Amino acid sequence: MVGGREFGARLRRLYLPLAVFVVLMLFPFYWMLITSIKPNRELYSQKIMPLVVYQPTLKHYIDLLWETNFLVWTYNTLLVALVTTLLSVLLGTMMAYPLARMRFPGAAVVAIGVAATYLVPQPLLFIPMSDLINRLELGNTLTAVMLTYPTLLIPFCAWLLMGYFKSVPRELEEAARIDGASRFQAMTRIVLPLCTPGLLSAGIFSFTLSQNEFLYALIFLAKSEVRTVPIGVVTELIRGDVFYWGQLMAGALLGSVPVAIIYSFFVEYYVAGLTAGSVKN
Amino acid sequence: MSSRREFLTASLAATGSALAPRWATAAPKSMTVVRESSFIKPFDDYFAKTLAAEYEKQTGIKIVYEATSVGGMLTRLTTIAETKSGPEIAMTGLNHAHLFDNSLVDVSDVAGGIGKQLGGWHENVLDVVVVNKKWKALPWGNIGQLEVYRTDWFKEVGVTKFPETWEDLLSAGRLLKKKGHPFGFELGHGFGDNHGWLYPLFWSYGGREVERDGKTVVIDSAETARAVDFCRKFYQETMLEDVLGWTDVNNNKAYFGEQISCTNNASSILVVGKKDFPDIAKVTDHALNPAGPKGRFHVLNAVSHALLVHAPDQAAAKAFLKWLYDDKQMSRWLTSADAYYAPFLHGYDNHPMWNAEPRYLPYKESLKTSRPHTWPGPQGPAASESVAKYVLVDMFAKACRGDSTKDVIATAAAQLKQIYKAK
Amino acid sequence: MAVRPATLARPAPVAGRPFTVRGLLEREGIFSWLMLSPGVLFLLAFVAYPFFYGMFLSLQDRRVASPGVFVGLANFVTLAHDAVFWQVTRNTFFYVAVTTVLKLVGGLGMALVMNQHFRGKNLARAFLLLPFIVPTALSTVAWMWILDPTFSVVNWLLVNGGVVKSGYSFLGNASLAMWSLVVVNTWRGMPFYGITLLAGLQTISPDLYEAAAIDGATTTQRFLYVTLPVIKPVLIIVTMFSVIFTFGDFQLIYALTHGGPANATHVFSTWSFDIGMSAGQLGMGAAVALAILPALAVLIVGLTLYLRRE
């Protein structure tokens, strides 16, 4: 193969489109970054080139970390995401397993019911939901969102895991049962370990959605100390009609970093998980 | 659903008081006040740290301050009212006292006392806090919307005193736009800075949406048509296109970016300017809205405290409010906000807080001519609906983007007829 | 993976004792329902109950803090006669349709690019996922600045590059505003399509491509006849999820335009929030929120039937 033609083709098919995508997807983050280190003077000036910073400053970050509850919000967000992920994956597994591998009366109804929960739009739910939360005296607690987020996550986890569970051959399970294993043991010792990528995948997806949620957090978490990052940043860095842009961008960037890091470790699993889940369905 | 809860609560309470009769008469250990974060942080801090501490020392009752985000108060209040639980005292704005009438305690006695001590209440605020002759909320101030403008640029085109009438403002705007300093008045779906000039413009030309009885829609009139035509001309000849999509934050941004020379806003621009953009703040000033053929108007935005019916000890809550609004406390508290809130009490008309920054005086001036949204129509659910649906704002916005005056008025009239006929 | 039955052997086989507790637990039906019940109960309490309550609300004239009056379908009738409702419907459908197509095409392109081997592949994948995984509330803030007509870097580039005389009003012009929202939503959602389609692409063995190439298929033909059929199920599933999410999209629109200018960008969720929350009309707000359902239901049923046929 001659290098030139090969390279030309690769350029067209890979490098150019890749560059385009990277620029398009990452440009707002670059923007966040430079805005967060621009002093206000430069921010509001129309005359200078907006793509670079002339006199970078860390003032916005300092203000963000020192004067707001940002670190508390970060802690809350991660805690909520972790708990809801565990809860959703657990309940999702428990629902997906019978639906994928067992025959029992009412299976169709449950399957349709679970799919139907996805169709329910959030704006419809939040008033009855807040009534429920308040009756359980959970207003302004992280428990409120820990209980409500899984409603968005469990159906997806269940769907994803069903694909995985279906792909495990029955013979393995049956062999174990013949040897005396209970159904529960067959599930936990045979099938689940084989589906670890799927579990990881469901976990990552849940984690992502959970720390992205906005509407319920906005309504249930009114006190600053219990807020999550998206709510805290958007509501407290805006006073009246004034946006503290520098701090907002700093908060936005810092809020994105933990997730991005986690993702860089788990991207392979995420991709692999969606493979088995969706194609085999 | 609520009756079950009430039954449960009632039976528990009965059992509780049977078992421990002494407990029913003890004062509450703490009370919660929920308000939207103030634009002036020291105001909130003064309440949460200074005033609350003083009250606790005096009475042993802890006052907890809960802040919601700006724009989040209504959602919070809805939840509180619907679930009959949560903070005892809540902030109400605009006409929320009417909307939540059923959930609010009659505080006429407290209001009467305050009025007597402090020279009486301004007439126009009664519209928004008095429902069926009962006071449902106690206003502590008005957040006014005024003209904010660049004195240096106006001077450049020969205007040294802010124009008195809309037509004069139009002339000034033409000159300024030619010099590259257009106007920027909000016409989008924000909340404060659009209504802040559109209602006054509308009223100053004699326009009305609904009559006082709330049954007759009178927006389709020659006065309205004149207002709409003027607005279109004003927009086309003095402003940038973007204002059609502006929400409340955009004019602040544009002003500090030196993109516009004049807008309608609360005092947030000057407050931020003094802190972060001192050069621009030096050449910024406030002025009353221009007058039209039928007078000069401003929009009323009274912020008040209201007492929720589910409060376990209403007497204690009322006592707190009485204490809070007493001149000894209120005077200090309002001063901590640098005259951001214009109080509705005649006793404060010449309060020293106005001396700190003479550029805030127009906010005090504007109180006299301030009217609530949808005035002179009755405040209530229909008014809230028409405001939430941006009936008036969209009428003007559509005209500015090119729709015919006849069409936009007809659409608005149809919308209002549907809204107000629904009770 | 080798299973070693010996380690799982228990002394007494279960089959012979169907009526002990353990025997009962082994029955397919009981086991299944035991496994299902926590999840089902949870969803019943936190989704089904609020949902039916919401439906009940939509049949009432219910102002905030007031008792409700049953009015049957009156709310829906009012909506049917409200021109704004139909505009909101058009807006929502336009928004969903256009963003879905763009995300699909873009996502497919992304997937095709990422399916190739190059150094830093994993890093690139992680980067390209960022718009989707970062909280929307935060990235929307960045976009507010990017779309501001004076400060927008896009306008700056266009004006200084001599392409246009003056900047565009991205959020002030009615049609531009909708397209701006489409762009932001597409930006945010494309990685979801990309990464899911990538997963699908990776199941296609390279042998299939080689075989097709040997048979003389062009790149396009290979794509149409090898790639597309295999990823079609994935495509449909991911589209379905995305459509559902997009129909309920709230935060992005609320923050950027709040439905303006003049209702040009109001969608069901934002309008329902305004009516329910700002106007205190809980019944009507619920009715608007419910209006999403028929469209969604039709879509889902259609997709399911289509999948069944395959």
PDB file of N, CA and C in Angstrom, chain B residues 211-264:
ATOM      1  N   GLU B 211     -62.135  45.559  32.498  1.00  0.00           N
ATOM      2  CA  GLU B 211     -62.702  46.547  33.420  1.00  0.00           C
ATOM      3  C   GLU B 211     -62.606  46.059  34.862  1.00  0.00           C
ATOM      4  N   ARG B 212     -62.881  46.948  35.764  1.00  0.00           N
ATOM      5  CA  ARG B 212     -62.771  46.625  37.188  1.00  0.00           C
ATOM      6  C   ARG B 212     -63.623  45.424  37.585  1.00  0.00           C
ATOM      7  N   ASP B 213     -64.721  45.216  36.846  1.00  0.00           N
ATOM      8  CA  ASP B 213     -65.607  44.117  37.238  1.00  0.00           C
ATOM      9  C   ASP B 213     -65.035  42.761  36.848  1.00  0.00           C
ATOM     10  N   GLY B 214     -64.017  42.785  36.014  1.00  0.00           N
ATOM     11  CA  GLY B 214     -63.416  41.517  35.628  1.00  0.00           C
ATOM     12  C   GLY B 214     -64.215  40.745  34.615  1.00  0.00           C
ATOM     13  N   LYS B 215     -65.274  41.364  34.107  1.00  0.00           N
ATOM     14  CA  LYS B 215     -66.127  40.619  33.175  1.00  0.00           C
ATOM     15  C   LYS B 215     -66.053  41.170  31.762  1.00  0.00           C
ATOM     16  N   THR B 216     -65.660  42.421  31.651  1.00  0.00           N
ATOM     17  CA  THR B 216     -65.695  43.030  30.328  1.00  0.00           C
ATOM     18  C   THR B 216     -64.280  43.226  29.812  1.00  0.00           C
ATOM     19  N   VAL B 217     -63.991  42.608  28.692  1.00  0.00           N
ATOM     20  CA  VAL B 217     -62.680  42.742  28.081  1.00  0.00           C
ATOM     21  C   VAL B 217     -62.687  43.971  27.196  1.00  0.00           C
ATOM     22  N   VAL B 218     -61.860  44.938  27.513  1.00  0.00           N
ATOM     23  CA  VAL B 218     -61.912  46.194  26.757  1.00  0.00           C
ATOM     24  C   VAL B 218     -60.592  46.502  26.058  1.00  0.00           C
ATOM     25  N   ILE B 219     -59.819  45.468  25.817  1.00  0.00           N
ATOM     26  CA  ILE B 219     -58.511  45.736  25.236  1.00  0.00           C
ATOM     27  C   ILE B 219     -58.619  46.221  23.795  1.00  0.00           C
ATOM     28  N   ASP B 220     -59.702  45.872  23.157  1.00  0.00           N
ATOM     29  CA  ASP B 220     -59.853  46.272  21.760  1.00  0.00           C
ATOM     30  C   ASP B 220     -60.357  47.709  21.710  1.00  0.00           C
ATOM     31  N   SER B 221     -59.436  48.651  21.693  1.00  0.00           N
ATOM     32  CA  SER B 221     -59.839  50.058  21.728  1.00  0.00           C
ATOM     33  C   SER B 221     -58.841  50.877  20.940  1.00  0.00           C
ATOM     34  N   ALA B 222     -59.233  52.112  20.676  1.00  0.00           N
ATOM     35  CA  ALA B 222     -58.333  52.998  19.924  1.00  0.00           C
ATOM     36  C   ALA B 222     -57.083  53.283  20.725  1.00  0.00           C
ATOM     37  N   GLU B 223     -57.246  53.362  22.060  1.00  0.00           N
ATOM     38  CA  GLU B 223     -56.080  53.630  22.908  1.00  0.00           C
ATOM     39  C   GLU B 223     -55.053  52.520  22.788  1.00  0.00           C
ATOM     40  N   THR B 224     -55.539  51.301  22.830  1.00  0.00           N
ATOM     41  CA  THR B 224     -54.611  50.170  22.707  1.00  0.00           C
ATOM     42  C   THR B 224     -53.902  50.224  21.367  1.00  0.00           C
ATOM     43  N   ALA B 225     -54.666  50.519  20.328  1.00  0.00           N
ATOM     44  CA  ALA B 225     -54.064  50.557  18.996  1.00  0.00           C
ATOM     45  C   ALA B 225     -52.958  51.604  18.942  1.00  0.00           C
ATOM     46  N   ARG B 226     -53.197  52.755  19.576  1.00  0.00           N
ATOM     47  CA  ARG B 226     -52.158  53.787  19.577  1.00  0.00           C
ATOM     48  C   ARG B 226     -50.925  53.291  20.310  1.00  0.00           C
ATOM     49  N   ALA B 227     -51.139  52.630  21.430  1.00  0.00           N
ATOM     50  CA  ALA B 227     -49.992  52.118  22.200  1.00  0.00           C
ATOM     51  C   ALA B 227     -49.214  51.109  21.370  1.00  0.00           C
ATOM     52  N   VAL B 228     -49.936  50.218  20.706  1.00  0.00           N
ATOM     53  CA  VAL B 228     -49.266  49.181  19.910  1.00  0.00           C
ATOM     54  C   VAL B 228     -48.484  49.804  18.761  1.00  0.00           C
ATOM     55  N   ASP B 229     -49.125  50.770  18.088  1.00  0.00           N
ATOM     56  CA  ASP B 229     -48.427  51.409  16.977  1.00  0.00           C
ATOM     57  C   ASP B 229     -47.170  52.113  17.456  1.00  0.00           C
ATOM     58  N   PHE B 230     -47.296  52.797  18.608  1.00  0.00           N
ATOM     59  CA  PHE B 230     -46.111  53.469  19.127  1.00  0.00           C
ATOM     60  C   PHE B 230     -45.010  52.463  19.445  1.00  0.00           C
ATOM     61  N   CYS B 231     -45.410  51.380  20.065  1.00  0.00           N
ATOM     62  CA  CYS B 231     -44.421  50.375  20.456  1.00  0.00           C
ATOM     63  C   CYS B 231     -43.679  49.852  19.246  1.00  0.00           C
ATOM     64  N   ARG B 232     -44.413  49.609  18.176  1.00  0.00           N
ATOM     65  CA  ARG B 232     -43.764  49.087  16.977  1.00  0.00           C
ATOM     66  C   ARG B 232     -42.743  50.088  16.454  1.00  0.00           C
ATOM     67  N   LYS B 233     -43.167  51.343  16.412  1.00  0.00           N
ATOM     68  CA  LYS B 233     -42.247  52.381  15.936  1.00  0.00           C
ATOM     69  C   LYS B 233     -41.029  52.468  16.857  1.00  0.00           C
ATOM     70  N   PHE B 234     -41.297  52.448  18.149  1.00  0.00           N
ATOM     71  CA  PHE B 234     -40.230  52.550  19.142  1.00  0.00           C
ATOM     72  C   PHE B 234     -39.212  51.431  18.940  1.00  0.00           C
ATOM     73  N   TYR B 235     -39.722  50.207  18.768  1.00  0.00           N
ATOM     74  CA  TYR B 235     -38.840  49.057  18.589  1.00  0.00           C
ATOM     75  C   TYR B 235     -38.031  49.189  17.306  1.00  0.00           C
ATOM     76  N   GLN B 236     -38.739  49.483  16.235  1.00  0.00           N
ATOM     77  CA  GLN B 236     -38.057  49.476  14.942  1.00  0.00           C
ATOM     78  C   GLN B 236     -37.017  50.579  14.842  1.00  0.00           C
ATOM     79  N   GLU B 237     -37.296  51.703  15.474  1.00  0.00           N
ATOM     80  CA  GLU B 237     -36.386  52.826  15.269  1.00  0.00           C
ATOM     81  C   GLU B 237     -35.312  52.967  16.331  1.00  0.00           C
ATOM     82  N   THR B 238     -35.454  52.295  17.456  1.00  0.00           N
ATOM     83  CA  THR B 238     -34.441  52.514  18.494  1.00  0.00           C
ATOM     84  C   THR B 238     -33.755  51.265  19.023  1.00  0.00           C
ATOM     85  N   MET B 239     -34.286  50.088  18.708  1.00  0.00           N
ATOM     86  CA  MET B 239     -33.759  48.910  19.414  1.00  0.00           C
ATOM     87  C   MET B 239     -33.072  47.886  18.521  1.00  0.00           C
ATOM     88  N   LEU B 240     -32.420  46.925  19.173  1.00  0.00           N
ATOM     89  CA  LEU B 240     -31.847  45.808  18.423  1.00  0.00           C
ATOM     90  C   LEU B 240     -32.856  44.670  18.343  1.00  0.00           C
ATOM     91  N   GLU B 241     -32.739  43.893  17.288  1.00  0.00           N
ATOM     92  CA  GLU B 241     -33.722  42.840  17.041  1.00  0.00           C
ATOM     93  C   GLU B 241     -33.799  41.850  18.199  1.00  0.00           C
ATOM     94  N   ASP B 242     -32.677  41.634  18.838  1.00  0.00           N
ATOM     95  CA  ASP B 242     -32.589  40.566  19.824  1.00  0.00           C
ATOM     96  C   ASP B 242     -33.563  40.712  20.988  1.00  0.00           C
ATOM     97  N   VAL B 243     -34.012  41.957  21.241  1.00  0.00           N
ATOM     98  CA  VAL B 243     -34.848  42.160  22.425  1.00  0.00           C
ATOM     99  C   VAL B 243     -36.114  41.321  22.400  1.00  0.00           C
ATOM    100  N   LEU B 244     -36.502  40.887  21.207  1.00  0.00           N
ATOM    101  CA  LEU B 244     -37.721  40.091  21.108  1.00  0.00           C
ATOM    102  C   LEU B 244     -37.601  38.792  21.887  1.00  0.00           C
ATOM    103  N   GLY B 245     -36.377  38.307  22.061  1.00  0.00           N
ATOM    104  CA  GLY B 245     -36.194  37.037  22.758  1.00  0.00           C
ATOM    105  C   GLY B 245     -35.561  37.208  24.125  1.00  0.00           C
ATOM    106  N   TRP B 246     -35.430  38.443  24.565  1.00  0.00           N
ATOM    107  CA  TRP B 246     -34.751  38.684  25.825  1.00  0.00           C
ATOM    108  C   TRP B 246     -35.546  38.203  27.012  1.00  0.00           C
ATOM    109  N   THR B 247     -34.822  37.598  27.966  1.00  0.00           N
ATOM    110  CA  THR B 247     -35.417  37.358  29.277  1.00  0.00           C
ATOM    111  C   THR B 247     -34.721  38.329  30.233  1.00  0.00           C
ATOM    112  N   ASP B 248     -35.059  38.316  31.471  1.00  0.00           N
ATOM    113  CA  ASP B 248     -34.631  39.386  32.378  1.00  0.00           C
ATOM    114  C   ASP B 248     -33.136  39.625  32.464  1.00  0.00           C
ATOM    115  N   VAL B 249     -32.343  38.638  32.119  1.00  0.00           N
ATOM    116  CA  VAL B 249     -30.927  38.806  32.335  1.00  0.00           C
ATOM    117  C   VAL B 249     -30.229  39.526  31.188  1.00  0.00           C
ATOM    118  N   ASN B 250     -30.868  39.488  30.016  1.00  0.00           N
ATOM    119  CA  ASN B 250     -30.162  39.986  28.842  1.00  0.00           C
ATOM    120  C   ASN B 250     -29.885  41.477  28.864  1.00  0.00           C
ATOM    121  N   ASN B 251     -30.816  42.265  29.390  1.00  0.00           N
ATOM    122  CA  ASN B 251     -30.555  43.705  29.334  1.00  0.00           C
ATOM    123  C   ASN B 251     -29.413  44.089  30.269  1.00  0.00           C
ATOM    124  N   ASN B 252     -29.296  43.374  31.398  1.00  0.00           N
ATOM    125  CA  ASN B 252     -28.155  43.646  32.275  1.00  0.00           C
ATOM    126  C   ASN B 252     -26.851  43.389  31.543  1.00  0.00           C
ATOM    127  N   LYS B 253     -26.810  42.247  30.880  1.00  0.00           N
ATOM    128  CA  LYS B 253     -25.605  41.861  30.158  1.00  0.00           C
ATOM    129  C   LYS B 253     -25.286  42.888  29.076  1.00  0.00           C
ATOM    130  N   ALA B 254     -26.334  43.262  28.324  1.00  0.00           N
ATOM    131  CA  ALA B 254     -26.122  44.192  27.217  1.00  0.00           C
ATOM    132  C   ALA B 254     -25.676  45.545  27.736  1.00  0.00           C
ATOM    133  N   TYR B 255     -26.235  45.933  28.865  1.00  0.00           N
ATOM    134  CA  TYR B 255     -25.873  47.240  29.421  1.00  0.00           C
ATOM    135  C   TYR B 255     -24.406  47.265  29.813  1.00  0.00           C
ATOM    136  N   PHE B 256     -23.970  46.215  30.498  1.00  0.00           N
ATOM    137  CA  PHE B 256     -22.569  46.199  30.916  1.00  0.00           C
ATOM    138  C   PHE B 256     -21.626  45.951  29.759  1.00  0.00           C
ATOM    139  N   GLY B 257     -22.148  45.366  28.715  1.00  0.00           N
ATOM    140  CA  GLY B 257     -21.319  45.172  27.534  1.00  0.00           C
ATOM    141  C   GLY B 257     -21.317  46.426  26.682  1.00  0.00           C
ATOM    142  N   GLU B 258     -21.909  47.477  27.223  1.00  0.00           N
ATOM    143  CA  GLU B 258     -21.976  48.782  26.548  1.00  0.00           C
ATOM    144  C   GLU B 258     -22.647  48.661  25.187  1.00  0.00           C
ATOM    145  N   GLN B 259     -23.613  47.793  25.135  1.00  0.00           N
ATOM    146  CA  GLN B 259     -24.309  47.583  23.876  1.00  0.00           C
ATOM    147  C   GLN B 259     -25.540  48.476  23.766  1.00  0.00           C
ATOM    148  N   ILE B 260     -26.123  48.818  24.909  1.00  0.00           N
ATOM    149  CA  ILE B 260     -27.348  49.622  24.887  1.00  0.00           C
ATOM    150  C   ILE B 260     -27.186  50.849  25.771  1.00  0.00           C
ATOM    151  N   SER B 261     -28.003  51.848  25.474  1.00  0.00           N
ATOM    152  CA  SER B 261     -27.902  53.095  26.214  1.00  0.00           C
ATOM    153  C   SER B 261     -29.044  53.278  27.194  1.00  0.00           C
ATOM    154  N   CYS B 262     -30.100  52.483  27.058  1.00  0.00           N
ATOM    155  CA  CYS B 262     -31.233  52.695  27.936  1.00  0.00           C
ATOM    156  C   CYS B 262     -32.069  51.424  27.987  1.00  0.00           C
ATOM    157  N   THR B 263     -32.586  51.133  29.168  1.00  0.00           N
ATOM    158  CA  THR B 263     -33.468  49.985  29.309  1.00  0.00           C
ATOM    159  C   THR B 263     -34.375  50.196  30.508  1.00  0.00           C
ATOM    160  N   ASN B 264     -35.270  49.250  30.720  1.00  0.00           N
ATOM    161  CA  ASN B 264     -36.118  49.305  31.901  1.00  0.00           C
ATOM    162  C   ASN B 264     -35.682  48.171  32.821  1.00  0.00           C
TER     163      ASN B 264
END
